[in-house]
mmCIF file of C-alpha atoms in Angstrom:
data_model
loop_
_atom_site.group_PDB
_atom_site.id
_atom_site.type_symbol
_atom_site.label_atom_id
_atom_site.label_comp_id
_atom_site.label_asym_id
_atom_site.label_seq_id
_atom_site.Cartn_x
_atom_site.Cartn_y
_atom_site.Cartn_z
ATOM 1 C CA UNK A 1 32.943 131.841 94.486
ATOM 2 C CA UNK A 2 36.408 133.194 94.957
ATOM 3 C CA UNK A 3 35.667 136.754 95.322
ATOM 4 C CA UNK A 4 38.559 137.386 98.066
ATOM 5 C CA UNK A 5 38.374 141.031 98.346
ATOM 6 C CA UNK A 6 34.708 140.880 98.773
ATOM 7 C CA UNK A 7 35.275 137.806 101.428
ATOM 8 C CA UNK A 8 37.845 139.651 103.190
ATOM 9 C CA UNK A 9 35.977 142.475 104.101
ATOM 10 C CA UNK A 10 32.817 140.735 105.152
ATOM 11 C CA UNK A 11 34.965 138.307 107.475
ATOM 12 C CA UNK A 12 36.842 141.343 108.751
ATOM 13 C CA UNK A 13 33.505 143.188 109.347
ATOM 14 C CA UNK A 14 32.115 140.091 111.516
ATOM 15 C CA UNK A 15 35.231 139.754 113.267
ATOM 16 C CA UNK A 16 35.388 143.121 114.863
ATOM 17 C CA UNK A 17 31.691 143.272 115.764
ATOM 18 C CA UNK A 18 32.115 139.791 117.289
ATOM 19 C CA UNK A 19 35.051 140.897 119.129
ATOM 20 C CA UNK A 20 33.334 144.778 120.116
ATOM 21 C CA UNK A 21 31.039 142.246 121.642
ATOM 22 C CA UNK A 22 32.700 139.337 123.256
ATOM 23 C CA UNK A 23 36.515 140.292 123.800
ATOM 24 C CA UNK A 24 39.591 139.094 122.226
ATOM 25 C CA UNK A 25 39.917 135.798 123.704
ATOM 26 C CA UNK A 26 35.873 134.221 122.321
ATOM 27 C CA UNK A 27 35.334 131.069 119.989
ATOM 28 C CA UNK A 28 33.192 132.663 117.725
ATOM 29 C CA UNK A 29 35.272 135.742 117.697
ATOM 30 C CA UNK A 30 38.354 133.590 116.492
ATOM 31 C CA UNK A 31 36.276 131.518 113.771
ATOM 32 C CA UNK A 32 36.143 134.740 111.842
ATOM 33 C CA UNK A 33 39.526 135.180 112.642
ATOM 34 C CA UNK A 34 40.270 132.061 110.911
ATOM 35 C CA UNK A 35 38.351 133.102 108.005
ATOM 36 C CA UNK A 36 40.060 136.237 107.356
ATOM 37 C CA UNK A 37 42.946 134.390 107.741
ATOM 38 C CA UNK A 38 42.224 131.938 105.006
ATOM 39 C CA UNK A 39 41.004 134.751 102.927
ATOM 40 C CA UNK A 40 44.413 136.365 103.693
ATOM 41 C CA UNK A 41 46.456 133.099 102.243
ATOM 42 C CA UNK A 42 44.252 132.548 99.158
ATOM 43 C CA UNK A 43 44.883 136.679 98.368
ATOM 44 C CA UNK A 44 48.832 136.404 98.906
ATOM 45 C CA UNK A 45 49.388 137.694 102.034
ATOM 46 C CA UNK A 46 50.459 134.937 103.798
ATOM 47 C CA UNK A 47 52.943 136.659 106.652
ATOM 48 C CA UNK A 48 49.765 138.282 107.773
ATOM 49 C CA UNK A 49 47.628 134.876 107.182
ATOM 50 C CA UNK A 50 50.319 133.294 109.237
ATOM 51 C CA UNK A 51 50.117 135.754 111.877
ATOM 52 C CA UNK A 52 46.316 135.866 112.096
ATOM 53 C CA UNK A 53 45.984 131.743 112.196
ATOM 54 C CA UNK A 54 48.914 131.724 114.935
ATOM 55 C CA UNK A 55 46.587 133.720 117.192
ATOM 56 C CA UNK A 56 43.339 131.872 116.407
ATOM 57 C CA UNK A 57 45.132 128.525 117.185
ATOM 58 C CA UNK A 58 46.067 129.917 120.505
ATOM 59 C CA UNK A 59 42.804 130.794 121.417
ATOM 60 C CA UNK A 60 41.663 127.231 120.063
ATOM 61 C CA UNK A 61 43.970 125.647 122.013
ATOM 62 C CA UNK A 62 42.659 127.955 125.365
ATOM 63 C CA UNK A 63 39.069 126.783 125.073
ATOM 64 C CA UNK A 64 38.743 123.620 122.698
ATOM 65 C CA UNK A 65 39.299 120.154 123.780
ATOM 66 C CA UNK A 66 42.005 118.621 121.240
ATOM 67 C CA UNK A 67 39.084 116.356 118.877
ATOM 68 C CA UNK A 68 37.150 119.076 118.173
ATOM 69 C CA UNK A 69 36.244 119.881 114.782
ATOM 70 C CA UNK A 70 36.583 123.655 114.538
ATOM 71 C CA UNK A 71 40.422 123.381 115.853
ATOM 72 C CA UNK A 72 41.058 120.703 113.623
ATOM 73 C CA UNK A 73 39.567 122.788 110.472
ATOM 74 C CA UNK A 74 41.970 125.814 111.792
ATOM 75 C CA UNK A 75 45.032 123.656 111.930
ATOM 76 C CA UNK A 76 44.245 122.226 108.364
ATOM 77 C CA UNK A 77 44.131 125.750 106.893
ATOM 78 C CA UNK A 78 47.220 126.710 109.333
ATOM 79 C CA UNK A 79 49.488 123.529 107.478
ATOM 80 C CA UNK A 80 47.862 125.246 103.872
ATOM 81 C CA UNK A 81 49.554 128.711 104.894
ATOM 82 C CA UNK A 82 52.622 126.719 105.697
ATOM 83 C CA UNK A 83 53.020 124.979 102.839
ATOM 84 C CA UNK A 84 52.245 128.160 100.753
ATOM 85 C CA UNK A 85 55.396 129.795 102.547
ATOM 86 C CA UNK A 86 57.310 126.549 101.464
ATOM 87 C CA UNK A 87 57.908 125.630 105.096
ATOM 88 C CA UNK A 88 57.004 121.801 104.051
ATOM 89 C CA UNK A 89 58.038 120.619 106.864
ATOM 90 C CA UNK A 90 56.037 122.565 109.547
ATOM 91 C CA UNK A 91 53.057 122.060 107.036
ATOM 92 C CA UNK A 92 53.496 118.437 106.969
ATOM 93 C CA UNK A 93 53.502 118.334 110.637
ATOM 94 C CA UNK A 94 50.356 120.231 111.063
ATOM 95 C CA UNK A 95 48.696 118.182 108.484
ATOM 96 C CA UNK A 96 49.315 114.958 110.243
ATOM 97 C CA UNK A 97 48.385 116.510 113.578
ATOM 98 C CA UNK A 98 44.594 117.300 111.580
ATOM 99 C CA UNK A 99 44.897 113.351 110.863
ATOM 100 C CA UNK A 100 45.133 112.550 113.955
ATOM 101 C CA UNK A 101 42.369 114.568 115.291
ATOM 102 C CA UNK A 102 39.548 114.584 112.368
ATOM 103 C CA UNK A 103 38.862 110.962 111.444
ATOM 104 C CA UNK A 104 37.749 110.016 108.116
ATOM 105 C CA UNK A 105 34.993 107.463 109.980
ATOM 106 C CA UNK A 106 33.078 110.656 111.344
ATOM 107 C CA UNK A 107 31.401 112.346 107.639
ATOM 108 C CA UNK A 108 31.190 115.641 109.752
ATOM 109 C CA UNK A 109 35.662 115.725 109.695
ATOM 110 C CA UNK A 110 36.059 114.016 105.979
ATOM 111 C CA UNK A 111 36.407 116.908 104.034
ATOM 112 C CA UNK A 112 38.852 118.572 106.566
ATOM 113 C CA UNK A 113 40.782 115.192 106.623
ATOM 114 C CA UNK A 114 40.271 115.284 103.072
ATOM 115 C CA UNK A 115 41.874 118.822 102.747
ATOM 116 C CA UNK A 116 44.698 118.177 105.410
ATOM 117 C CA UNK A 117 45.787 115.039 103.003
ATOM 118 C CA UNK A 118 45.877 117.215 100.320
ATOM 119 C CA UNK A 119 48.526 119.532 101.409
ATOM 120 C CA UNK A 120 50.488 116.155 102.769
ATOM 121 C CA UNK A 121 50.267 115.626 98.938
ATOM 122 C CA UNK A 122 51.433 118.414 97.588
ATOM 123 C CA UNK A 123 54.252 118.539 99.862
ATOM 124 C CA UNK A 124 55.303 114.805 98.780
ATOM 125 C CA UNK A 125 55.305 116.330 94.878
ATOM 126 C CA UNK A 126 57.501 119.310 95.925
ATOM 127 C CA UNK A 127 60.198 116.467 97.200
ATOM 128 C CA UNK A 128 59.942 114.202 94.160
ATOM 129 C CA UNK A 129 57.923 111.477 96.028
ATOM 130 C CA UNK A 130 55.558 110.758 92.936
ATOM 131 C CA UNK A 131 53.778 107.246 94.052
ATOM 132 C CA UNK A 132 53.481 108.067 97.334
ATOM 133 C CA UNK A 133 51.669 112.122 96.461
ATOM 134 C CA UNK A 134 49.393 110.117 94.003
ATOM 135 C CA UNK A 135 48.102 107.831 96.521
ATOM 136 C CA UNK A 136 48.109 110.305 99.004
ATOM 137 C CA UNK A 137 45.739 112.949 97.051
ATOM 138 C CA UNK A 138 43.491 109.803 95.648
ATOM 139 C CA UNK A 139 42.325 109.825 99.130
ATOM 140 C CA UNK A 140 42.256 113.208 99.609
ATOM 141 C CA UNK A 141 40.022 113.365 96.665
ATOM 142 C CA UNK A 142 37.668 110.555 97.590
ATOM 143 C CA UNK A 143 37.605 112.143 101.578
ATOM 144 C CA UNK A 144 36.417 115.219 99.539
ATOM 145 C CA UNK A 145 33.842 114.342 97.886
ATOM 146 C CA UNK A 146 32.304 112.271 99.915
ATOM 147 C CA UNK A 147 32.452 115.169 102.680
ATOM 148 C CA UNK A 148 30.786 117.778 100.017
ATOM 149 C CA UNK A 149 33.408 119.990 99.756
ATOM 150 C CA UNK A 150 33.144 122.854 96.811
ATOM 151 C CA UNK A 151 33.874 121.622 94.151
ATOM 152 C CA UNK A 152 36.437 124.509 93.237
ATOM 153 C CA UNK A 153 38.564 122.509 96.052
ATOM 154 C CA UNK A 154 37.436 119.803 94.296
ATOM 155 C CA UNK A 155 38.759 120.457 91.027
ATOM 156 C CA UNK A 156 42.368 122.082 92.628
ATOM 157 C CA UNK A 157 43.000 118.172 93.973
ATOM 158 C CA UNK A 158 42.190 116.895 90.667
ATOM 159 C CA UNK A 159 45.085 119.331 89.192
ATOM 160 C CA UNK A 160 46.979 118.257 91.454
ATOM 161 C CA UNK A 161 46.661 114.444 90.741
ATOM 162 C CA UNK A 162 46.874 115.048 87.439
ATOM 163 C CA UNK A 163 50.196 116.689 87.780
ATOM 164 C CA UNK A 164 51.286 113.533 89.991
ATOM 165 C CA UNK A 165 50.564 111.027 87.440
ATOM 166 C CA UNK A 166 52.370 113.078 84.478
ATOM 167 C CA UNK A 167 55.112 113.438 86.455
ATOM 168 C CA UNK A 168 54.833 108.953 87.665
ATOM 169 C CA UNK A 169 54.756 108.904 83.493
ATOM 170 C CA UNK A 170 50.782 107.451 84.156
ATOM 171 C CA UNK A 171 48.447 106.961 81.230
ATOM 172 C CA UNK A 172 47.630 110.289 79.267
ATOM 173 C CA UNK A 173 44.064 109.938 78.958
ATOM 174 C CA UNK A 174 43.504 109.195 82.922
ATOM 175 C CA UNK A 175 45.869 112.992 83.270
ATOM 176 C CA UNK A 176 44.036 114.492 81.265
ATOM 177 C CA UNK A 177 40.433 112.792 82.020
ATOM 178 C CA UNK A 178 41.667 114.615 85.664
ATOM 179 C CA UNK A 179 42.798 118.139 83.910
ATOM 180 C CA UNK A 180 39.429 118.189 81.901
ATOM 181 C CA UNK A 181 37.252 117.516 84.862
ATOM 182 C CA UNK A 182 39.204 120.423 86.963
ATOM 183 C CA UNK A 183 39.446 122.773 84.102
ATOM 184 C CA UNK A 184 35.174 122.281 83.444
ATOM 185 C CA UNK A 185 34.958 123.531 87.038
ATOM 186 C CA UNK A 186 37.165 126.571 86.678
ATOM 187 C CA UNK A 187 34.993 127.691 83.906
ATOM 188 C CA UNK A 188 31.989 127.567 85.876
ATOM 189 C CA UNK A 189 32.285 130.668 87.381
ATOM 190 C CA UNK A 190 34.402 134.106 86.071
ATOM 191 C CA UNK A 191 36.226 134.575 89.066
ATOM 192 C CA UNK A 192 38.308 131.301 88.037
ATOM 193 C CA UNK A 193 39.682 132.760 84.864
ATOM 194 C CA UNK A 194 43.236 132.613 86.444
ATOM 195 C CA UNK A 195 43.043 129.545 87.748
ATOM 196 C CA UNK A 196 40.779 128.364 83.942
ATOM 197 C CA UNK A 197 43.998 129.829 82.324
ATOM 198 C CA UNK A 198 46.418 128.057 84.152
ATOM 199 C CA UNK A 199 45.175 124.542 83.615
ATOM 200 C CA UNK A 200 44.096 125.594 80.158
ATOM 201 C CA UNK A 201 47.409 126.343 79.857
ATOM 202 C CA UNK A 202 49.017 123.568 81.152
ATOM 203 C CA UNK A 203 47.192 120.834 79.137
ATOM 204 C CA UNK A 204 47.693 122.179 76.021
ATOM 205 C CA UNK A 205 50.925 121.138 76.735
ATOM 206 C CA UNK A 206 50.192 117.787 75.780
ATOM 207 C CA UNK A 207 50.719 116.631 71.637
ATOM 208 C CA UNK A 208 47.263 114.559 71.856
ATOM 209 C CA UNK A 209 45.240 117.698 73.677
ATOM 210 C CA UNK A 210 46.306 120.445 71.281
ATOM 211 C CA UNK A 211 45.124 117.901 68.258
ATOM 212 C CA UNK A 212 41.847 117.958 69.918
ATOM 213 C CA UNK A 213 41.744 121.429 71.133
ATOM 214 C CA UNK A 214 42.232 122.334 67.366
ATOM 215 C CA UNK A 215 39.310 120.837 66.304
ATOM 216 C CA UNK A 216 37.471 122.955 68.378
ATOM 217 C CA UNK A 217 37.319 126.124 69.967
ATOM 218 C CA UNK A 218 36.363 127.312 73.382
ATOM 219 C CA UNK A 219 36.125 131.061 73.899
ATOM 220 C CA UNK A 220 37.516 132.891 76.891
ATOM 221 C CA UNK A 221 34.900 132.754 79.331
ATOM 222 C CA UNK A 222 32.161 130.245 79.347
ATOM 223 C CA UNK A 223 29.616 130.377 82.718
ATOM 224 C CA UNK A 224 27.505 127.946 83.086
#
């Protein structure tokens, strides 16, 4: 629902009482480690997110055998930090190591593999590489959804693609088919209005949309 501060404490909370009862070095102990972690990166903070994820993946790699699914989930958020501190490089090698280990053929790994092909996306945009991050995402997007991820993840892929094909010079209605889908899921909920605003903001961009979008009005916040 993208309440982080709420998230953050509640992840923090279960961390400490896992690790009060269990030590420093337990799986379970580390999981919420990872979550704070995420929860860290999606608020900003993302020299502590780094720092957090950096122990969690050493404890991983301490106790997990290299296929499992829970280290492969911490690596994908891990290469999501990275790219986030524009260290594309690093990202993109985590992300491929998550490819390697979480295959698409199990369902229980698609959405990881899913998210992990994401960032490889993203990163290919930030270099220019506009055919290969739209056919990279595409299958991010289909690993997603057929994995059940939320669709607020959901939605930030389709963004993304849409961006990818504006900038290939695709066709306008497939961009903004894309932009309309993710900006219908932002508005679901209130705790999207930044992220509502921003692709709001970003279509409207577009000669054909604000024709339409003057036709009719939407107001600010619209839950449904």
């Amino acid at each position: 629902q993208n309440r982080l501060a709420e998230a953050l404490v509640e992840f923090e909370h279960a961390a400490r009482i896992k690790t009060a009862l269990w030590g420093t070095d337990n799986l379970d102990a580390a999981r919420s480690e990872g979550n704070v972690a995420l929860v860290l990166a999606k608020l900003g903070r993302l020299d502590q997110a780094l720092a957090q994820s950096q122990r969690v993946l050493g404890v991983y790699a301490k106790w997990i055998p290299e296929d499992a699914y829970w280290r492969a989930t911490s690596l994908d958020n891990h290469s999501y930090i990275l790219w986030r501190l524009g260290r594309l490089q690093e990202a993109e090698g985590v992300a491929q190591e998550v490819l390697r280990m979480a295959s698409p053929a199990q369902h229980a790994t698609r959405r990881t593999t899913g998210n992990a092909m994401r960032t490889l996306g993203l990163i290919a945009m930030e270099r220019r590489l506009f055919p290969s991050a739209i056919e990279t995402l595409e299958r991010a997007l289909e690993l997603q959804q057929d994995g059940g991820e939320s669709p607020f993840e959901v939605a930030e892929t389709k963004f993304a693609l849409a961006r990818g094909f504006e900038a290939a010079g695709a066709d306008r209605r497939r961009v903004e088919q894309l932009a309309d889908e993710a900006l219908t899921t932002f508005s679901s909920a209130t705790t999207f209005a930044a992220k509502r605003q921003e692709v709001a903001t970003w279509l409207d961009r577009h000669p054909r949309r604000r024709a339409v979008s003057s036709s009719r009005k939407v107001g600010p916040t619209e839950d449904r």
